[in-house]
XYZ file of C-alpha atoms in Angstrom:
669
model
C -49.138 -77.806 -24.549
C -48.676 -78.488 -28.390
C -52.286 -77.353 -29.001
C -51.713 -74.198 -27.045
C -48.537 -73.438 -29.038
C -50.253 -74.233 -32.256
C -53.003 -71.683 -31.437
C -50.498 -68.889 -31.518
C -47.547 -69.972 -33.761
C -47.617 -71.067 -37.387
C -46.022 -74.505 -37.978
C -45.116 -76.098 -41.214
C -44.748 -74.919 -44.723
C -48.446 -75.391 -45.568
C -49.574 -72.886 -43.037
C -47.022 -70.291 -44.213
C -48.282 -70.694 -47.886
C -51.891 -70.114 -46.823
C -51.171 -66.786 -44.991
C -52.709 -63.730 -46.453
C -50.558 -61.247 -48.317
C -50.128 -58.122 -45.987
C -48.820 -54.615 -47.027
C -47.869 -51.470 -45.061
C -49.136 -47.968 -45.734
C -45.886 -46.083 -46.007
C -47.497 -42.726 -44.636
C -48.756 -44.449 -41.554
C -45.243 -46.167 -41.163
C -43.594 -42.735 -41.171
C -46.099 -41.334 -38.799
C -45.474 -44.160 -36.384
C -41.704 -43.666 -36.594
C -42.087 -39.934 -35.885
C -44.397 -40.647 -32.886
C -41.937 -43.270 -31.579
C -38.961 -40.832 -31.773
C -40.773 -37.825 -30.483
C -42.306 -39.840 -27.616
C -38.763 -41.088 -26.623
C -37.377 -37.632 -26.777
C -40.272 -36.179 -24.673
C -39.735 -39.000 -22.087
C -35.997 -38.385 -21.847
C -36.517 -34.727 -21.434
C -39.007 -35.459 -18.617
C -36.506 -37.667 -16.994
C -34.023 -34.783 -16.958
C -36.631 -32.683 -15.211
C -37.087 -35.349 -12.595
C -33.394 -35.321 -11.865
C -33.337 -31.537 -11.578
C -36.432 -31.334 -9.282
C -35.686 -31.638 -5.493
C -39.323 -31.277 -4.215
C -40.805 -34.762 -3.698
C -44.305 -33.884 -5.026
C -42.931 -32.374 -8.100
C -40.686 -35.302 -8.705
C -43.640 -37.747 -8.489
C -45.719 -35.457 -10.857
C -42.791 -35.368 -13.358
C -42.330 -39.118 -12.994
C -46.015 -39.876 -13.627
C -46.114 -37.462 -16.543
C -43.011 -39.156 -18.070
C -44.287 -42.707 -17.665
C -47.710 -41.751 -19.226
C -46.006 -39.867 -22.105
C -43.636 -42.756 -22.747
C -46.276 -45.395 -22.477
C -48.861 -43.620 -24.563
C -46.357 -42.821 -27.313
C -45.169 -46.460 -27.450
C -48.785 -47.637 -27.557
C -49.664 -45.077 -30.126
C -46.646 -46.103 -32.301
C -47.749 -49.712 -31.984
C -51.349 -49.089 -33.088
C -50.417 -46.670 -35.947
C -48.047 -49.275 -37.099
C -50.835 -51.865 -36.898
C -53.016 -49.549 -38.890
C -50.362 -49.323 -41.472
C -50.535 -53.246 -41.665
C -53.163 -53.686 -44.348
C -54.818 -57.032 -45.247
C -57.192 -57.969 -48.178
C -59.962 -58.581 -45.580
C -61.716 -56.086 -43.269
C -60.047 -55.555 -39.876
C -61.297 -53.835 -36.639
C -60.132 -53.580 -33.001
C -61.748 -54.339 -29.499
C -61.988 -51.001 -27.899
C -61.523 -52.122 -24.418
C -58.757 -54.420 -24.998
C -57.051 -51.773 -27.147
C -57.221 -49.213 -24.274
C -56.175 -51.839 -21.726
C -52.915 -52.705 -23.823
C -51.607 -49.208 -23.005
C -50.993 -50.313 -19.344
C -47.967 -52.500 -20.115
C -46.478 -49.510 -22.076
C -46.876 -47.076 -19.195
C -45.268 -49.625 -16.779
C -42.424 -49.966 -19.227
C -42.025 -46.229 -19.381
C -41.997 -45.941 -15.437
C -39.168 -48.615 -15.423
C -37.265 -46.690 -17.958
C -37.679 -43.484 -16.135
C -36.713 -45.149 -12.828
C -33.307 -46.104 -14.407
C -32.887 -42.827 -16.569
C -33.227 -40.588 -13.520
C -30.328 -42.295 -11.782
C -27.130 -40.643 -13.216
C -24.779 -43.123 -11.522
C -26.636 -46.247 -12.473
C -24.483 -49.353 -12.786
C -24.323 -51.494 -16.058
C -26.113 -54.188 -14.250
C -28.964 -51.803 -13.286
C -29.026 -50.473 -16.932
C -29.329 -54.065 -18.213
C -32.069 -55.025 -15.871
C -33.985 -51.815 -16.641
C -33.475 -52.176 -20.411
C -34.768 -55.659 -20.307
C -37.833 -54.749 -18.276
C -38.411 -51.945 -20.684
C -38.076 -54.137 -23.729
C -40.335 -56.847 -22.101
C -42.989 -54.210 -21.327
C -42.973 -53.152 -25.047
C -43.191 -56.718 -26.178
C -46.202 -57.415 -23.746
C -47.927 -54.147 -24.881
C -47.453 -55.064 -28.477
C -48.865 -58.601 -28.384
C -51.681 -57.695 -26.095
C -52.591 -55.048 -28.586
C -52.394 -57.693 -31.351
C -54.975 -59.589 -29.317
C -57.406 -56.677 -29.829
C -57.361 -57.228 -33.544
C -60.628 -58.442 -35.001
C -60.612 -59.845 -38.570
C -62.280 -62.513 -40.682
C -59.721 -65.257 -39.757
C -57.000 -65.956 -37.288
C -53.547 -64.438 -36.454
C -50.568 -66.605 -35.901
C -46.821 -65.779 -35.364
C -43.572 -67.093 -36.869
C -41.844 -68.397 -33.750
C -38.348 -67.515 -34.823
C -39.199 -63.891 -35.739
C -41.229 -63.596 -32.665
C -38.158 -64.506 -30.530
C -36.091 -62.022 -32.654
C -38.638 -59.099 -31.869
C -38.152 -59.866 -28.144
C -34.347 -59.665 -28.383
C -34.446 -56.530 -30.656
C -36.713 -54.766 -28.079
C -34.580 -55.596 -25.054
C -31.223 -54.794 -26.813
C -32.213 -51.485 -28.171
C -33.867 -50.474 -24.955
C -30.509 -51.305 -22.994
C -28.565 -49.387 -25.738
C -30.989 -46.274 -25.219
C -30.493 -46.280 -21.462
C -26.660 -46.581 -21.780
C -26.522 -43.809 -24.158
C -28.595 -41.416 -22.002
C -26.720 -42.327 -18.776
C -23.122 -43.038 -19.706
C -22.491 -40.748 -22.887
C -22.862 -37.474 -21.195
C -21.682 -35.473 -24.207
C -24.325 -37.034 -26.508
C -27.294 -34.854 -27.147
C -30.790 -35.997 -26.103
C -31.628 -36.858 -29.718
C -29.170 -39.749 -29.676
C -30.583 -41.832 -26.944
C -34.157 -40.823 -27.966
C -33.427 -42.102 -31.409
C -32.145 -45.464 -30.022
C -35.139 -45.601 -27.762
C -37.513 -44.869 -30.633
C -35.667 -47.492 -32.772
C -36.208 -49.994 -30.003
C -39.809 -49.471 -29.945
C -40.392 -49.328 -33.733
C -37.779 -51.940 -34.411
C -39.541 -54.402 -31.952
C -42.883 -53.557 -33.547
C -41.938 -53.972 -37.147
C -39.903 -57.149 -36.255
C -42.947 -58.554 -34.584
C -45.283 -57.541 -37.387
C -42.928 -59.534 -39.767
C -43.711 -62.500 -37.460
C -47.488 -61.978 -37.944
C -49.425 -64.345 -40.207
C -53.145 -63.816 -40.866
C -55.347 -66.568 -42.282
C -58.844 -66.115 -43.614
C -61.881 -67.867 -42.158
C -65.742 -67.589 -42.460
C -66.210 -65.343 -39.496
C -67.330 -61.865 -39.979
C -65.841 -58.992 -38.042
C -69.180 -57.468 -37.523
C -69.985 -60.368 -35.144
C -67.280 -59.571 -32.789
C -67.683 -55.828 -32.914
C -65.030 -53.136 -32.746
C -64.147 -49.764 -34.226
C -62.951 -49.045 -37.774
C -59.382 -48.434 -38.599
C -59.803 -45.014 -40.120
C -61.403 -43.485 -36.977
C -58.934 -45.214 -34.708
C -55.916 -43.984 -36.652
C -57.148 -40.356 -36.674
C -57.946 -40.407 -32.942
C -54.654 -41.974 -31.995
C -52.452 -39.690 -34.085
C -54.323 -36.455 -32.987
C -54.179 -37.347 -29.374
C -50.735 -38.639 -29.150
C -49.210 -35.759 -31.189
C -50.986 -33.275 -28.802
C -49.705 -35.125 -25.718
C -46.176 -35.368 -26.930
C -46.205 -31.725 -28.168
C -47.626 -30.630 -24.764
C -44.917 -32.774 -22.907
C -42.040 -31.351 -24.916
C -43.370 -27.704 -24.494
C -43.859 -28.116 -20.778
C -40.405 -29.726 -20.364
C -38.986 -26.854 -22.364
C -40.616 -24.240 -20.230
C -39.580 -26.101 -17.108
C -35.910 -26.413 -18.172
C -35.849 -22.677 -18.954
C -37.316 -21.919 -15.459
C -34.789 -24.361 -13.903
C -31.941 -22.559 -15.868
C -33.148 -19.167 -14.692
C -33.529 -20.389 -11.080
C -30.163 -21.965 -11.316
C -28.819 -18.665 -12.578
C -30.507 -16.753 -9.837
C -29.086 -19.188 -7.245
C -25.640 -18.967 -8.848
C -25.795 -15.229 -8.839
C -26.859 -15.188 -5.196
C -24.024 -17.549 -4.247
C -21.620 -15.344 -6.170
C -23.076 -12.278 -4.315
C -22.666 -14.082 -0.971
C -19.155 -15.053 -1.788
C -18.360 -11.474 -2.817
C -19.763 -9.815 0.259
C -18.232 -12.446 2.545
C -14.740 -11.606 0.917
C -15.032 -7.932 1.651
C -13.529 -6.430 4.865
C -16.757 -4.337 5.430
C -19.965 -5.502 7.007
C -22.823 -5.769 4.477
C -26.487 -6.130 5.039
C -29.679 -5.771 3.006
C -33.063 -4.901 4.579
C -36.204 -5.362 2.608
C -38.991 -2.834 2.355
C -40.381 -4.042 5.697
C -37.062 -3.428 7.335
C -36.422 -7.112 7.756
C -32.836 -8.448 7.444
C -32.757 -10.387 4.153
C -29.055 -10.950 3.579
C -25.711 -10.129 5.409
C -22.226 -11.395 5.839
C -20.295 -12.613 8.806
C -18.493 -9.328 9.170
C -21.818 -7.539 9.825
C -22.548 -9.906 12.597
C -19.105 -9.222 14.123
C -19.392 -5.454 13.786
C -22.799 -5.260 15.173
C -22.646 -7.694 18.075
C -18.961 -8.657 18.355
C -17.716 -12.208 18.259
C -19.449 -13.523 21.376
C -23.188 -12.983 20.657
C -23.488 -15.215 17.656
C -25.188 -14.448 14.346
C -28.144 -12.260 13.567
C -30.985 -14.293 12.353
C -32.325 -13.484 8.827
C -35.745 -11.960 8.884
C -35.001 -9.939 12.154
C -36.375 -6.354 12.033
C -33.814 -3.674 12.054
C -35.262 -2.060 15.034
C -34.748 -5.351 17.086
C -31.075 -5.561 16.017
C -30.395 -1.924 17.145
C -32.289 -2.295 20.388
C -30.330 -5.593 21.240
C -27.058 -3.949 20.456
C -27.919 -0.943 22.599
C -29.072 -3.189 25.459
C -25.761 -5.159 25.259
C -23.651 -2.075 25.382
C -22.358 -2.186 21.941
C -23.880 1.320 21.090
C -22.935 4.090 23.532
C -25.872 5.880 25.012
C -26.749 8.061 28.034
C -29.219 5.598 29.554
C -32.132 6.317 27.240
C -32.107 3.271 25.045
C -35.352 4.112 23.337
C -34.195 7.552 22.312
C -31.113 5.763 20.719
C -33.277 3.195 18.918
C -35.703 5.801 17.596
C -33.113 8.185 16.309
C -31.174 5.302 14.734
C -34.449 3.858 13.087
C -35.392 7.336 11.739
C -31.935 7.756 10.242
C -32.113 4.228 8.617
C -35.475 4.839 7.103
C -34.321 8.220 5.606
C -30.741 7.470 4.646
C -28.461 10.412 4.078
C -24.773 11.171 4.906
C -22.739 8.352 6.338
C -23.011 7.986 10.089
C -19.729 7.929 12.203
C -20.665 5.930 15.395
C -18.617 5.228 18.435
C -19.093 1.696 19.716
C -19.089 0.557 23.392
C -15.805 -1.326 22.875
C -14.067 1.979 21.663
C -14.357 1.084 17.886
C -15.498 3.617 15.309
C -17.969 2.431 12.606
C -18.744 4.272 9.453
C -22.348 3.313 8.511
C -23.270 4.191 4.894
C -27.001 3.397 4.059
C -28.743 3.791 0.697
C -32.368 3.238 -0.349
C -32.811 0.527 -2.968
C -35.242 0.752 -5.909
C -37.407 -1.876 -4.338
C -37.745 0.109 -1.165
C -35.300 -1.812 0.770
C -31.934 -0.469 2.351
C -28.494 -1.413 1.607
C -26.057 -0.986 4.540
C -22.371 -1.061 4.590
C -20.584 -1.118 7.944
C -16.779 -0.114 7.899
C -14.463 -0.322 10.741
C -12.668 2.935 10.698
C -11.131 2.687 14.194
C -7.610 2.767 12.842
C -8.401 5.584 10.429
C -9.975 7.589 13.326
C -6.925 6.946 15.451
C -4.629 7.990 12.563
C -6.837 11.119 12.110
C -6.556 12.005 15.755
C -2.825 11.470 15.683
C -2.541 13.483 12.580
C -4.572 16.280 14.108
C -2.193 16.224 17.172
C 0.863 16.270 15.014
C -0.588 18.957 12.861
C -1.203 21.144 15.907
C 2.269 20.489 17.070
C 3.683 21.313 13.756
C 1.620 24.503 13.517
C 2.930 25.489 16.961
C 6.513 24.663 15.995
C 6.088 26.458 12.748
C 4.610 29.499 14.509
C 7.739 29.338 16.778
C 10.177 28.981 13.868
C 8.438 31.863 11.986
C 9.654 34.307 14.691
C 13.234 33.522 13.468
C 12.265 34.339 9.844
C 10.873 37.326 7.938
C 7.103 36.557 7.151
C 7.856 36.992 3.493
C 10.704 34.369 3.686
C 8.649 32.135 5.842
C 5.679 32.170 3.430
C 7.883 31.649 0.314
C 9.469 28.620 1.892
C 6.188 26.975 3.072
C 4.347 27.750 -0.096
C 7.102 26.029 -2.105
C 8.050 29.216 -3.957
C 11.591 29.044 -2.573
C 13.828 26.148 -1.808
C 15.868 25.982 1.252
C 19.340 25.550 -0.367
C 22.444 27.509 -0.859
C 21.631 29.776 -3.648
C 21.717 33.566 -4.428
C 20.965 36.030 -7.136
C 21.679 39.720 -8.048
C 18.848 42.223 -7.622
C 18.298 45.923 -7.183
C 17.226 46.408 -3.569
C 16.769 49.203 -1.005
C 18.517 48.557 2.113
C 17.824 50.170 5.392
C 19.844 50.426 8.639
C 19.068 51.923 11.994
C 20.714 51.920 15.399
C 20.332 53.575 18.701
C 22.342 56.704 19.635
C 24.365 56.299 22.935
C 23.210 52.891 23.450
C 26.186 52.093 25.609
C 25.578 54.935 27.953
C 21.908 53.786 28.215
C 23.000 50.219 29.124
C 25.070 51.713 31.935
C 22.108 53.397 33.522
C 19.560 50.571 33.352
C 19.470 47.139 34.779
C 19.687 44.199 32.501
C 16.124 43.172 32.978
C 14.946 46.793 32.308
C 17.291 46.992 29.291
C 16.105 43.758 27.848
C 12.391 44.678 28.222
C 12.959 48.171 26.683
C 14.999 46.855 23.869
C 12.516 44.072 23.065
C 9.672 46.716 23.123
C 11.637 48.971 20.665
C 12.391 46.140 18.140
C 8.746 44.921 18.366
C 7.422 48.332 17.455
C 9.957 48.890 14.662
C 9.587 45.381 13.257
C 5.653 45.714 13.092
C 6.099 49.030 11.190
C 8.657 47.295 8.862
C 6.152 44.464 8.224
C 3.368 46.843 7.663
C 5.295 48.512 4.879
C 6.339 45.146 3.204
C 9.838 45.073 4.390
C 11.959 41.920 4.787
C 13.476 42.191 8.334
C 16.893 40.719 7.834
C 18.453 40.726 11.306
C 18.907 42.431 14.667
C 22.490 43.391 15.355
C 22.805 44.422 18.928
C 20.886 47.699 19.029
C 20.738 47.955 15.234
C 18.081 46.927 12.761
C 18.619 45.885 9.149
C 15.704 45.425 6.662
C 15.511 45.545 2.885
C 12.852 45.872 0.148
C 12.772 43.966 -3.175
C 13.002 40.341 -2.220
C 11.611 37.780 -2.010
C 8.603 39.965 -3.238
C 8.970 43.230 -4.982
C 6.617 46.037 -6.151
C 9.222 47.533 -8.459
C 12.433 49.474 -7.566
C 10.708 52.904 -7.218
C 7.818 51.593 -5.016
C 10.244 49.477 -3.016
C 12.321 52.643 -2.327
C 9.332 54.765 -1.549
C 8.030 52.191 0.894
C 11.372 52.091 2.642
C 11.504 55.765 3.139
C 7.865 55.852 4.348
C 8.751 53.111 6.770
C 11.675 55.190 8.112
C 9.358 58.247 8.610
C 6.941 56.071 10.437
C 9.640 54.591 12.624
C 10.977 58.157 13.449
C 7.432 59.332 14.426
C 6.759 56.146 16.454
C 10.069 56.517 18.268
C 9.160 60.063 19.401
C 5.851 58.839 20.783
C 7.666 55.959 22.592
C 9.995 58.522 24.065
C 7.147 60.290 25.840
C 5.729 56.966 27.141
C 9.324 55.852 28.346
C 9.760 59.111 30.145
C 6.451 58.617 31.920
C 7.760 55.289 33.348
C 10.987 56.809 34.574
C 13.434 56.424 31.651
C 15.440 59.656 31.937
C 17.089 59.358 28.481
C 14.791 57.281 26.159
C 16.207 55.792 23.000
C 17.057 57.943 19.981
C 17.745 56.407 16.557
C 19.393 57.287 13.302
C 18.441 55.856 9.990
C 20.135 55.234 6.709
C 18.862 54.048 3.284
C 20.557 53.181 -0.016
C 19.327 51.692 -3.186
C 21.679 49.561 -5.258
C 22.358 46.041 -6.795
C 22.953 43.507 -4.082
C 23.440 39.814 -3.864
C 20.578 38.256 -2.095
C 19.668 34.597 -1.090
C 20.651 31.672 1.190
C 24.179 31.717 2.389
C 25.863 29.167 4.538
C 26.436 25.336 4.326
C 24.382 22.478 3.358
C 23.277 21.890 7.066
C 22.561 25.484 8.059
C 21.709 28.520 5.785
C 21.026 32.211 6.472
C 18.745 34.290 4.248
C 20.393 37.694 3.846
C 21.745 40.285 1.538
C 25.385 41.203 0.908
C 27.408 43.493 -1.459
C 28.828 47.040 -1.581
C 25.227 48.493 -1.586
C 24.692 47.041 1.941
C 27.878 48.450 3.272
C 27.120 51.866 1.738
C 23.607 51.796 3.462
C 25.358 51.158 6.825
C 27.855 54.053 6.217
C 24.997 56.375 5.347
C 23.244 55.412 8.538
C 26.276 55.954 10.720
C 26.568 59.506 9.299
C 23.034 60.545 10.310
C 22.226 62.696 13.330
C 19.964 61.430 16.113
C 16.451 61.205 14.817
C 17.632 61.974 11.261
C 16.780 59.853 8.042
C 19.658 59.967 5.433
C 19.179 58.617 2.051
C 21.584 58.256 -0.823
C 21.120 59.897 -4.172
C 20.029 56.562 -5.705
C 17.169 56.347 -3.322
C 16.463 60.134 -3.446
C 15.919 59.836 -7.231
C 13.211 57.378 -6.772
C 11.177 59.240 -3.955
C 11.940 62.957 -4.611
C 8.399 63.431 -6.132
C 6.667 62.280 -2.976
C 9.198 62.882 -0.220
C 10.482 66.265 0.983
C 14.223 66.285 1.596
C 16.813 68.896 2.575
C 19.490 69.940 0.162
C 22.133 67.369 -0.522
C 25.458 67.332 1.381
C 28.549 65.163 0.793
C 29.943 62.787 3.307
C 33.043 60.681 3.221
C 32.410 57.043 3.450
C 35.126 54.497 4.439
C 35.709 52.114 1.548
C 34.418 54.539 -1.018
C 37.117 56.753 -2.837
C 34.696 59.619 -3.701
C 32.313 61.682 -1.598
C 28.696 60.367 -1.342
C 25.839 62.614 -1.792
C 23.143 62.224 0.851
C 19.723 63.934 1.593
C 18.000 64.371 4.883
C 14.309 63.382 4.880
C 11.911 65.985 6.331
C 8.677 64.106 5.541
C 6.121 63.292 2.863
C 5.298 66.096 0.531
C 1.591 66.241 1.244
C 2.371 66.842 4.842
C 4.760 69.694 4.101
C 2.615 71.628 1.532
C -0.426 71.705 3.799
C -0.736 75.029 5.645
C -1.646 73.241 8.792
C -1.297 69.630 9.907
C 1.434 67.402 11.387
C 5.021 68.908 11.341
C 8.269 66.915 12.228
C 11.177 69.135 13.029
C 14.416 67.773 14.302
C 18.120 68.477 14.908
C 20.793 66.438 16.660
C 19.570 67.502 20.123
C 16.028 68.703 19.226
C 12.838 66.934 18.188
C 9.535 68.743 17.614
C 6.344 67.216 16.428
C 3.227 69.384 15.834
C -0.197 68.050 14.760
C -1.878 71.435 14.335
C -5.127 69.991 12.684
C -5.740 67.849 15.798
C -5.105 70.718 18.296
C -8.011 72.851 19.938
C -7.594 76.364 20.876
C -6.667 75.611 24.472
C -4.072 73.091 23.245
C -2.642 75.589 20.878
C -2.425 78.316 23.670
C -0.613 75.677 25.797
C 1.790 74.858 22.908
C 2.656 78.533 22.559
C 3.619 78.657 26.229
C 5.711 75.514 26.018
C 7.463 76.950 22.968
C 8.174 80.366 24.789
C 9.557 78.454 27.668
C 11.817 76.505 25.265
C 13.020 79.804 23.860
C 13.648 80.958 27.385
C 15.649 78.044 28.149
C 17.715 78.378 24.922
C 18.618 82.061 25.937
C 19.884 84.837 23.782
C 22.051 84.069 20.887
C 25.754 84.522 21.629
C 27.490 87.592 20.095
C 29.847 86.941 17.341
C 32.704 89.313 16.167
C 31.813 91.460 13.318
C 34.488 92.281 10.842
């Protein structure tokens, strides 16, 4: 045993004094340290790739690459460090033993990766792994030293030998601890510690190396030269480490990109799951690629389960139609064909009635990659609200039309357009006020039954009201058999035009009433209605009068009273206008000479004029003529009469003259 120990370790001061002086090449030392650090950094990056990879084959591939990279870098650091160890005698290395010494380094790298890829490794596991790693490096180092061929023997200082083992194990444990437990530390920190473990062990072990000269020639044992060996190792290892770092960098970038894609996909899934609408995406082949739970529920309800991803759109529609979720008339294929065509050529949103009575609004859009994005919205409540609103709108329109009959169209329009507020309010304006009433109405009521009277009176007011509206009048009210209208509010064409329109309206009413008289006689009315008309233009107060709960739109003032008095002074069939009105219409309306009447409530006589007709009618040598007295009404439309009608008219006029008889004789003074 002592002989074996003496063959490896130097004992006694004599042997130490006989050892050859050794020096280290600084450039090669620096190269070895760089390779050691880079190799450790590359190995730890590969360990991170192993942790992030889920596929078993890929994990094994990364694991093998990491073990080889770590082992080769440790081995390369060792031999570059040995090449930096320079002796005064020639040195060479056994090729096969040199290559074989890489195996313990690879095994040590595998042990290190086994621990480094476990993020939750315990301290005991870290200690065991670090010890195995350190011992692997030690075995690699001293087996590599055995490949040294020189003209002498190599022995080791036992104390420094033991220290090299301790340094290797301690620093390996420290590197694993920093990599696994200090998460905030950058990769360069544990890589530096691990590189220090390898290089520290090596140079501590080299300090324990003692070389003694002998008579043997290195040529006798064979080997390769140090210059060639160092060049090969440096080039190969740097290439390997560089490739490993580059590949891990690319892989991590790809992993980050894949993680981002996965994160974005999950965010998208969370977003579409949180929406109240059904969402689905079909790829360019019309296969379902992504959808949310709401889509399943809207398409098939809650009882048919989920739609499987990868299902063709046509199959989804056909199944929904077969289960009765899509209404059809029995031809399922026609429904499916129409729906698929619409899906492949998206356009306006589709409103679809479902079998359970729900309404779906389906909006589809073609994506840039040829797929289709579909959004299914449950608009059942909106549809119900729409139907309810439509019904209410029809009811309101019907009610509005009914209420409109109680208002003048101008007032109705101004209120519903927002131009006029329904509130107690009034203003002073110059208006033209019109009154008419029926002559001998009381006598007529005594001769007619109430039903006949009601029908006749409504017919009369309907005809007169229509004429008033045609001329732009505001129909104020019906007072028994009387009609009150005015011009100038809420709309006005100017005082002059308002007055002219009012007089033309009165003429049209008088003419129409004469036509109605013939019609009423034909149905048995012995004495048809006859009316008188009065018009006055003056300042009046117009607006809403009443209370906050009920108002009446009307016009009041002395001008209104005067218009009523003027009307009461007119003969049957006569239109009387005040001077104020006459001054506005005299250029276009022919009137008789003025006369004065006494009006109750007015201290002075009032000048009034009797309207004959519009001037263009009177200046024409032929045409329609309107002649009337209190008990006579004559209307001639000469332009429309043919010769036979004119002959018949002459006969009627002669007959009328015969009925009138000769004029009575008067006393001559």
